[in-house]
Short mmCIF file of C-alpha atoms and ligand atoms in Angstrom, two decimals:
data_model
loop_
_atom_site.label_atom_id
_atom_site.label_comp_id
_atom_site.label_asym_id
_atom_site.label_seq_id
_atom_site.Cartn_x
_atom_site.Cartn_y
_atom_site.Cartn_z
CA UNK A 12 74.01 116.69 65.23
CA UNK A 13 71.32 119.42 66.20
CA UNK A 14 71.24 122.93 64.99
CA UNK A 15 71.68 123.91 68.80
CA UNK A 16 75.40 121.76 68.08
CA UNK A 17 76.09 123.49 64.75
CA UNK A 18 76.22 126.87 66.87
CA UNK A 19 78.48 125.60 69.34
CA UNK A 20 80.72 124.03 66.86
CA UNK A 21 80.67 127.82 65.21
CA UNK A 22 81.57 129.76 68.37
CA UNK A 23 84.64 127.43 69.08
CA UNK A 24 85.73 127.94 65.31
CA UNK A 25 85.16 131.30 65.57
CA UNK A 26 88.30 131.36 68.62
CA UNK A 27 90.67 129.28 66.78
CA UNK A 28 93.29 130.86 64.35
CA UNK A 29 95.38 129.60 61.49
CA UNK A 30 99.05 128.12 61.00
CA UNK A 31 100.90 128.07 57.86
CA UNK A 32 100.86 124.39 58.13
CA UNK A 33 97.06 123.49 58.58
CA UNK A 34 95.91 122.94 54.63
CA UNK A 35 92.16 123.33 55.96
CA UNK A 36 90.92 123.04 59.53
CA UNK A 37 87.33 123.06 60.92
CA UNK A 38 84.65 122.79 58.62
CA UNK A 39 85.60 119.76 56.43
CA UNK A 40 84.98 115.99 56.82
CA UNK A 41 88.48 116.03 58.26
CA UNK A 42 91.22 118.81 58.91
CA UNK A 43 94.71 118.54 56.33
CA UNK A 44 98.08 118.91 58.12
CA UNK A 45 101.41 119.42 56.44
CA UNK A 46 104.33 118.44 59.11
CA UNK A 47 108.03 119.64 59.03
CA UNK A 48 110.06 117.80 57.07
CA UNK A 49 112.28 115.73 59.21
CA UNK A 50 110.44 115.68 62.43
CA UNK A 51 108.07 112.56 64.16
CA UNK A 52 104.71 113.40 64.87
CA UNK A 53 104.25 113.42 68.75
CA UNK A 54 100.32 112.11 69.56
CA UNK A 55 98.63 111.87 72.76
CA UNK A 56 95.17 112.21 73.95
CA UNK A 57 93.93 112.56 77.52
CA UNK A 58 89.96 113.09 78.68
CA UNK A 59 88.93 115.08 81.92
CA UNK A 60 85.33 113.83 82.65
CA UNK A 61 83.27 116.03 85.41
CA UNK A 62 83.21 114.22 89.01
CA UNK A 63 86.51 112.26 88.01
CA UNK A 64 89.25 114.24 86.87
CA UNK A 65 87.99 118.17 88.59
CA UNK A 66 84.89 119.35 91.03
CA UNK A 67 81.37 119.19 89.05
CA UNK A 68 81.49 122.98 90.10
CA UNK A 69 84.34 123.95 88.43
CA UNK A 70 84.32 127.10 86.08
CA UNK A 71 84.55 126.24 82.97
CA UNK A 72 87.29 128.81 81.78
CA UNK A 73 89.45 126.29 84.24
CA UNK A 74 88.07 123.26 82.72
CA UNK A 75 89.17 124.31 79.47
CA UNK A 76 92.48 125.62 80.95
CA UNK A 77 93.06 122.43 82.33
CA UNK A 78 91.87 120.07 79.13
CA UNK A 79 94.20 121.45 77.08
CA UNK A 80 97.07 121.79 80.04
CA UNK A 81 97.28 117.96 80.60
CA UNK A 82 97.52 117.41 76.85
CA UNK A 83 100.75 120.18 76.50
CA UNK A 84 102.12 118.51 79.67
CA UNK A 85 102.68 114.90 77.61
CA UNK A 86 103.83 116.69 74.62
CA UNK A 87 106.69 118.74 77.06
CA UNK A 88 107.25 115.46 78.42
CA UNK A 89 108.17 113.82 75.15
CA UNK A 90 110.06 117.07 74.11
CA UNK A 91 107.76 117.91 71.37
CA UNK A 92 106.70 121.40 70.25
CA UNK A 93 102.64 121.77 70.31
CA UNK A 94 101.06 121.91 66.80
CA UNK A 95 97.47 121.11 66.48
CA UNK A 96 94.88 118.75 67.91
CA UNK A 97 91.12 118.18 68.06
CA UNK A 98 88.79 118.22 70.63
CA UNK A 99 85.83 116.16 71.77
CA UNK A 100 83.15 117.61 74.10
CA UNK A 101 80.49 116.10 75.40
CA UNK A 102 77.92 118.90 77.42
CA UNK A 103 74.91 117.95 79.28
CA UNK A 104 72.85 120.70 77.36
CA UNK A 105 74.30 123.40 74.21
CA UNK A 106 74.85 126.37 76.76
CA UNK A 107 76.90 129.32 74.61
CA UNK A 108 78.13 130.93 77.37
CA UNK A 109 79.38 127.91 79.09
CA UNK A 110 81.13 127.49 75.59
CA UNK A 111 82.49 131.31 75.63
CA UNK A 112 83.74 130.68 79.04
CA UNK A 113 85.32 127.27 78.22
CA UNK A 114 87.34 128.78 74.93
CA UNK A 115 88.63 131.83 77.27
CA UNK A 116 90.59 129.38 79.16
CA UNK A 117 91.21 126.70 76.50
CA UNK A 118 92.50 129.38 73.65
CA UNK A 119 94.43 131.25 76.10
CA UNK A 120 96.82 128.81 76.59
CA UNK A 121 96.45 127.23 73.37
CA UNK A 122 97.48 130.77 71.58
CA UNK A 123 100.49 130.93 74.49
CA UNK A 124 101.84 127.82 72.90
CA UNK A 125 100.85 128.42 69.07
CA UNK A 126 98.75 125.34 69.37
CA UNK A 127 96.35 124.92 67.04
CA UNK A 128 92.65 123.68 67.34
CA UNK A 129 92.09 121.87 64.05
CA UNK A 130 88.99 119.92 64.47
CA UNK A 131 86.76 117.94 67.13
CA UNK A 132 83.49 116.47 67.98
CA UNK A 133 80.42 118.06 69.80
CA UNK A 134 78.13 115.36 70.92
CA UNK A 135 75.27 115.38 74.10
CA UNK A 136 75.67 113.71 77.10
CA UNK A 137 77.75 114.46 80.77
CA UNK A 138 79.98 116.56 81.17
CA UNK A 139 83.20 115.27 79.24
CA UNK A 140 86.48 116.84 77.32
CA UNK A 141 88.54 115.37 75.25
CA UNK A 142 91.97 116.26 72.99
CA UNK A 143 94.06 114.51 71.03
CA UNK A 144 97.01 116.57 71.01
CA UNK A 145 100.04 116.67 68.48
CA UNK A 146 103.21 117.60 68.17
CA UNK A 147 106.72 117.68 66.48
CA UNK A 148 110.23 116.49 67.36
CA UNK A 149 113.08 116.32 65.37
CA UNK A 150 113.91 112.27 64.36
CA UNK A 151 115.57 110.85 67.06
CA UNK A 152 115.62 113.39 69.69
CA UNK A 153 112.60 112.47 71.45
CA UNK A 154 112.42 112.23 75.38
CA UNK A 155 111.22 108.85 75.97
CA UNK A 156 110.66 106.62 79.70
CA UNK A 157 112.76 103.70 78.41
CA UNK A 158 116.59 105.77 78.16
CA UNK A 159 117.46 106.46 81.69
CA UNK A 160 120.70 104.65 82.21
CA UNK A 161 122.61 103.90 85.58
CA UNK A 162 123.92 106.55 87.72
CA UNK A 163 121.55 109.01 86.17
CA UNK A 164 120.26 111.57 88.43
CA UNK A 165 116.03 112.10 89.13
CA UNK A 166 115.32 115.71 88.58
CA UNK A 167 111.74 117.54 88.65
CA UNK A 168 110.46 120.73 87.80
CA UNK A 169 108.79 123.29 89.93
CA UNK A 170 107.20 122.33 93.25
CA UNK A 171 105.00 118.73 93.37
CA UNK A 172 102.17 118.44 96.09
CA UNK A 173 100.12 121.63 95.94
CA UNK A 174 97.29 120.62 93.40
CA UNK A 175 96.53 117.27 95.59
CA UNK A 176 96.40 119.88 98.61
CA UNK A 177 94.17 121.84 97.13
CA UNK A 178 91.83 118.93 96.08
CA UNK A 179 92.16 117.64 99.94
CA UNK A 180 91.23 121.41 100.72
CA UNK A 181 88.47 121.23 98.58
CA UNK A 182 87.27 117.50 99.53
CA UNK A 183 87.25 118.53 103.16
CA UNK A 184 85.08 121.58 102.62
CA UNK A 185 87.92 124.22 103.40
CA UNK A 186 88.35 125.26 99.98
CA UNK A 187 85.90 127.28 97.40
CA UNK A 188 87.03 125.88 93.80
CA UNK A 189 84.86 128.85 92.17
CA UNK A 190 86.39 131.59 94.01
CA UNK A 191 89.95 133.56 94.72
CA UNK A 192 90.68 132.37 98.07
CA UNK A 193 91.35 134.88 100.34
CA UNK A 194 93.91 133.22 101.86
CA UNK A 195 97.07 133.50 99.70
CA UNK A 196 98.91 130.33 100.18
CA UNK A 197 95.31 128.89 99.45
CA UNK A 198 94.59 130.74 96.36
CA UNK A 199 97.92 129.75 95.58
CA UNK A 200 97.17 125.70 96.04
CA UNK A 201 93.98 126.31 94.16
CA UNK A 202 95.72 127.71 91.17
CA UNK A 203 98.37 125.04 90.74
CA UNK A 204 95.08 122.59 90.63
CA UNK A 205 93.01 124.63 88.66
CA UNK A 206 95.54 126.26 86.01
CA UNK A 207 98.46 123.79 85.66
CA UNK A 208 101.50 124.97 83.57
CA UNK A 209 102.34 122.73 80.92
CA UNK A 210 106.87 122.48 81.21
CA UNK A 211 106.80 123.21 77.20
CA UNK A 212 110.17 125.27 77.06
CA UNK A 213 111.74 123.09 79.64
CA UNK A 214 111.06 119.47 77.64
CA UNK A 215 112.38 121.07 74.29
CA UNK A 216 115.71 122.53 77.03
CA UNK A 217 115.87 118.91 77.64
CA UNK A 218 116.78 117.50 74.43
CA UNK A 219 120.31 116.32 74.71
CA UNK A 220 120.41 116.80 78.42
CA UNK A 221 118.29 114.15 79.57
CA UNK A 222 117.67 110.70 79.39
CA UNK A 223 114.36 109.48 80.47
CA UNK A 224 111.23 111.97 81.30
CA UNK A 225 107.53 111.77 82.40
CA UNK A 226 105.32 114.34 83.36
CA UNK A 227 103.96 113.98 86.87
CA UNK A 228 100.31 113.38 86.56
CA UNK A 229 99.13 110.49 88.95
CA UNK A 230 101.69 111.50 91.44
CA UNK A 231 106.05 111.36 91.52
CA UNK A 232 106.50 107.80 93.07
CA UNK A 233 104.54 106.41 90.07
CA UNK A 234 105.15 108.09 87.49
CA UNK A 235 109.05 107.81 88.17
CA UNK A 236 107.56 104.27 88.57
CA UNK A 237 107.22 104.18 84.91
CA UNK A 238 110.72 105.79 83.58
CA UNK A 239 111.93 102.50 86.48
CA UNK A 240 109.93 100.10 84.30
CA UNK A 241 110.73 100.66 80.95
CA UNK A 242 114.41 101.68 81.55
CA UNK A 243 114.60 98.30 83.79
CA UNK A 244 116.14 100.02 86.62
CA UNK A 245 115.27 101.11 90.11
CA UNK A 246 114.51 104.82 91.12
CA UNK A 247 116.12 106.24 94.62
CA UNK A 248 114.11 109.13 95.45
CA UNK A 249 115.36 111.17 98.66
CA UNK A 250 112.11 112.52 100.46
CA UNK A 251 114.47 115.31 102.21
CA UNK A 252 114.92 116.50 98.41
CA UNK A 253 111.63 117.45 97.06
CA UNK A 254 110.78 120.32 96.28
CA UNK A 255 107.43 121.79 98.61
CA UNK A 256 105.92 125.66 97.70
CA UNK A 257 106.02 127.35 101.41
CA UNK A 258 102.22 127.41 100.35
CA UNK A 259 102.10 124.31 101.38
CA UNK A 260 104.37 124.06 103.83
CA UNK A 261 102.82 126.38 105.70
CA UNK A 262 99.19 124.70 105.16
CA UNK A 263 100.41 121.15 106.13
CA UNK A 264 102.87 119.45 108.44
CA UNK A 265 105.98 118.30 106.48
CA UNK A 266 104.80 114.82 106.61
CA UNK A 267 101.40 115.40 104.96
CA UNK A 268 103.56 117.92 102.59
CA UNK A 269 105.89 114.97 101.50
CA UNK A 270 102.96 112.44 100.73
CA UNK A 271 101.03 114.72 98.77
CA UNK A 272 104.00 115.69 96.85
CA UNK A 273 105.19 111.89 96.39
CA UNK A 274 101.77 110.85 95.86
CA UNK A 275 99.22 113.54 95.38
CA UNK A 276 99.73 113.94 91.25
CA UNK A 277 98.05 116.05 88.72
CA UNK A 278 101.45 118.39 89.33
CA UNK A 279 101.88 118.35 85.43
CA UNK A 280 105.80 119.11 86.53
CA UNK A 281 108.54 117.17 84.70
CA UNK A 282 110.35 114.04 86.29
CA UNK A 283 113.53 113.23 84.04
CA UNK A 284 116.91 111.78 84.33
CA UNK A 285 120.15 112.96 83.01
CA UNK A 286 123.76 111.30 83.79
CA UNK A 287 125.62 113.61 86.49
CA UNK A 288 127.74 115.30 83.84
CA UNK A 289 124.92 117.50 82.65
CA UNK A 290 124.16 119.22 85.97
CA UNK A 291 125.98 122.60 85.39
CA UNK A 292 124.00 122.63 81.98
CA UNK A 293 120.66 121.65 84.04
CA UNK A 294 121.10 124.50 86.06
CA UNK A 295 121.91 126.52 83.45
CA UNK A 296 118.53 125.66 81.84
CA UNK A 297 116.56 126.12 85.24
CA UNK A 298 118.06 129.84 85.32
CA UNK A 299 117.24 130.81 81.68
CA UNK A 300 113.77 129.57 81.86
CA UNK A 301 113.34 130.62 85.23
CA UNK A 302 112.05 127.11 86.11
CA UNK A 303 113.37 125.07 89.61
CA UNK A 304 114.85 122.71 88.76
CA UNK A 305 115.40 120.06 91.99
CA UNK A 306 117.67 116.94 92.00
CA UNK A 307 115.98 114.55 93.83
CA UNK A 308 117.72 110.99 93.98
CA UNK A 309 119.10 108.36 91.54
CA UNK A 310 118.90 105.29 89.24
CA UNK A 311 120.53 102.41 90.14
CA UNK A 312 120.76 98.48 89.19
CA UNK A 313 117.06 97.16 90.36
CA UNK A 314 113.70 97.37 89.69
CA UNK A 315 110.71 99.23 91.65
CA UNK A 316 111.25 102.90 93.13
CA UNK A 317 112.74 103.23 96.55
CA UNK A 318 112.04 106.03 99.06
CA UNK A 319 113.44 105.75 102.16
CA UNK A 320 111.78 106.48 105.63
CA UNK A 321 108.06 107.29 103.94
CA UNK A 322 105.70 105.04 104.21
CA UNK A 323 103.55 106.09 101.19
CA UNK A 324 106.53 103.77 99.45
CA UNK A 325 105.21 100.86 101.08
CA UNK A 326 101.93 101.95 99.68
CA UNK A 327 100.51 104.06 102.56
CA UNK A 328 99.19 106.95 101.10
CA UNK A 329 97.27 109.93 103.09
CA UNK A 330 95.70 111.39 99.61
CA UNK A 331 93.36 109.60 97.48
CA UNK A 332 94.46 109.75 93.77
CA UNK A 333 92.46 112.11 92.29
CA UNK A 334 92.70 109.57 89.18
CA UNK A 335 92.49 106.60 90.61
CA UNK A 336 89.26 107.64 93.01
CA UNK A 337 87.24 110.30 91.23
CA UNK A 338 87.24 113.58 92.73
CA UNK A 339 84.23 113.64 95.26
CA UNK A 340 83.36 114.81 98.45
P1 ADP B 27 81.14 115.18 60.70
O1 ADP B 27 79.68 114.89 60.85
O2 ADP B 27 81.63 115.19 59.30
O3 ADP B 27 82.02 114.41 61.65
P2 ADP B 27 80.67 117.38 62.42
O4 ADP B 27 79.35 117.93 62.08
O5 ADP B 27 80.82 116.50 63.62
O6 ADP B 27 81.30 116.72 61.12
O7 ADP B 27 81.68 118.59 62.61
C1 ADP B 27 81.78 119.60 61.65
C2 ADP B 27 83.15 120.22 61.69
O8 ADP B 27 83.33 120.83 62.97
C3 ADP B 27 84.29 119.21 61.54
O9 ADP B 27 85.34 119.83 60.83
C4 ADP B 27 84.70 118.92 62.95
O10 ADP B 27 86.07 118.55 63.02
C5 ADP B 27 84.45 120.26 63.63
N1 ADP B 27 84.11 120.14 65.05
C6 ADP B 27 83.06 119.50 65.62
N2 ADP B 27 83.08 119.61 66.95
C7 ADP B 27 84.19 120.34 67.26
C8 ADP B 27 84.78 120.77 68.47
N3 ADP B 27 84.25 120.51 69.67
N4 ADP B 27 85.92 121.50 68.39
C9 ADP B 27 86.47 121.77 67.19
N5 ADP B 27 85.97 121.39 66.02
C10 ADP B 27 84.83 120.69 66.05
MG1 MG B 28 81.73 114.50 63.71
#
């Protein structure tokens, strides 16, 4: 740890703010929490590494948008309400003002959620973030991928496809990641890849409602994969049903649409299940948050996800997995 580090780690402590329930946070050999009584500790941790997970020429007010985003999206997912986390950056060389720039976006949304930054590491190296997020949820009323039950309906938040356009935008050479677009249905696809909303208020609406849930990260058809697997049933998804922004309708035929929104990912929406019963309530939910809310297929006795008529089920897919791939030209 260089003296170059030290003043890093000092203008990133300098951004984050207190909670009743941190003891002591940065500055010690390790941060003291006290949770709510009654509640399971929610933990996840995700990395974004330059060149893999967003465009080496990002900003880095989006990077640190987007670090934190991904995190918030599997604590919505579990139903848990943010609390703190830590964060581990690795940086190619101790710029401040890439730091400043990086905390805009990062405490933003952190300070939209009450989240908490409670301690990290600073090391040298590429370009690399890092959280480990956590989060509360009362005992037993956690949204888990094993619960979904047969005859459940598959719901999803929002719209699914445009951040995989935008990256196909942006891997063809059609789309500036640095700049507003002038376009508007562009600059819209470029904000759903750049500045994800994490479905925070909707996961904690879902408690009680719904069954199974994932957030939608490496695309729908596998990530409803997963809720399939551990619930040991087989997801119907109904291609005719999903919801697509007229952004990108308009920038792709409805084929293309359809495949990035089935397999595109990094959507950070919500895929859950709930038995039919709970639809009034569902939309009841959507309205109050002011967050779609689409039914878009079943669970029924099986295994495996089923989506009839498009051949990105049979594993044809027209956009490379910004996960699986790396994101390159
Ligand atoms: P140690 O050597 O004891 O691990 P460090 O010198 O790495 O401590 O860090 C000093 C303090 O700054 C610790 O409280 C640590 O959690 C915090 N810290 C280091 N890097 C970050 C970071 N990127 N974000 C937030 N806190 C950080
Ligand atoms: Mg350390």
């Amino acid at each position: 740890m260089s003296f170059a580090e030290f003043a890093l780690i000092d203008r990133i402590r300098a951004r984050s703010k207190g909670r009743d329930d941190i003891v002591l946070g940065i500055g010690d050999d390790a941060a003291l929490l006290q949770p709510l009584a009654g509640h399971w500790l929610a933990v996840t941790a995700d990395t974004l590494n330059s060149g893999v997970h967003f465009p080496p020429e990002t900003m880095p007010a989006d990077i640190g948008w987007k670090t934190l985003a991904v995190n918030l999206s599997d604590l919505a997912a579990m139903g848990a309400t943010p609390a703190w986390g830590t964060l581990a950056l690795s940086l190619p060389e101790a710029s401040e003002e890439w730091i400043d720039a990086f905390a805009d976006g990062f405490f933003a949304l952190a300070d939209a959620h009450g989240w908490r930054l409670i301690g990290g590491d600073t090391t040298r190296g590429p370009l690399s973030l890092s959280v480990t997020a956590f989060g509360q949820v009362p005992h037993g009323q956690a949204l888990r991928r094993d619960g979904a039950q047969v005859g459940d309906d598959i719901w999803v938040s929002g719209t699914l496809g445009d951040a995989a356009a935008a990256l196909h935008l942006w891997q063809r050479g059609e789309l500036d990641v640095t700049a507003v677009a002038q376009d508007a249905d562009r600059e819209f696809l470029r904000q759903r890849l750049l500045r994800p909303t994490p479905r925070v208020a909707l996961g904690l609406a879902l408690s009680g409602l719904a069954t199974a849930a994932v957030d939608v990260s490496d695309g729908l058809l596998a990530d409803i994969g997963h809720i399939a697997a551990r619930s040991s049933l087989r997801a119907c998804v109904e291609p005719d049903r999903l919801p697509l922004s007229p952004a990108l309708q308009r920038t792709m035929t409805l084929e293309r649409a359809r495949s990035s929104a089935l397999a595109g990912g990094d959507d950070y929406e919500l895929c859950f299940c709930a038995p039919a019963a709970n639809s009034s309530r569902l939309h009841a939910v959507a309205e109050q948050l002011g967050t779609p809310l689409t039914r878009i297929g079943g669970m029924v006795d099986g295994a495996g996800v089923d989506c009839p008529g498009m051949p990105v089920a049979q594993g044809y897919v027209h956009f490379s997995n910004a996960h699986a791939q790396g994101v390159q030209r």
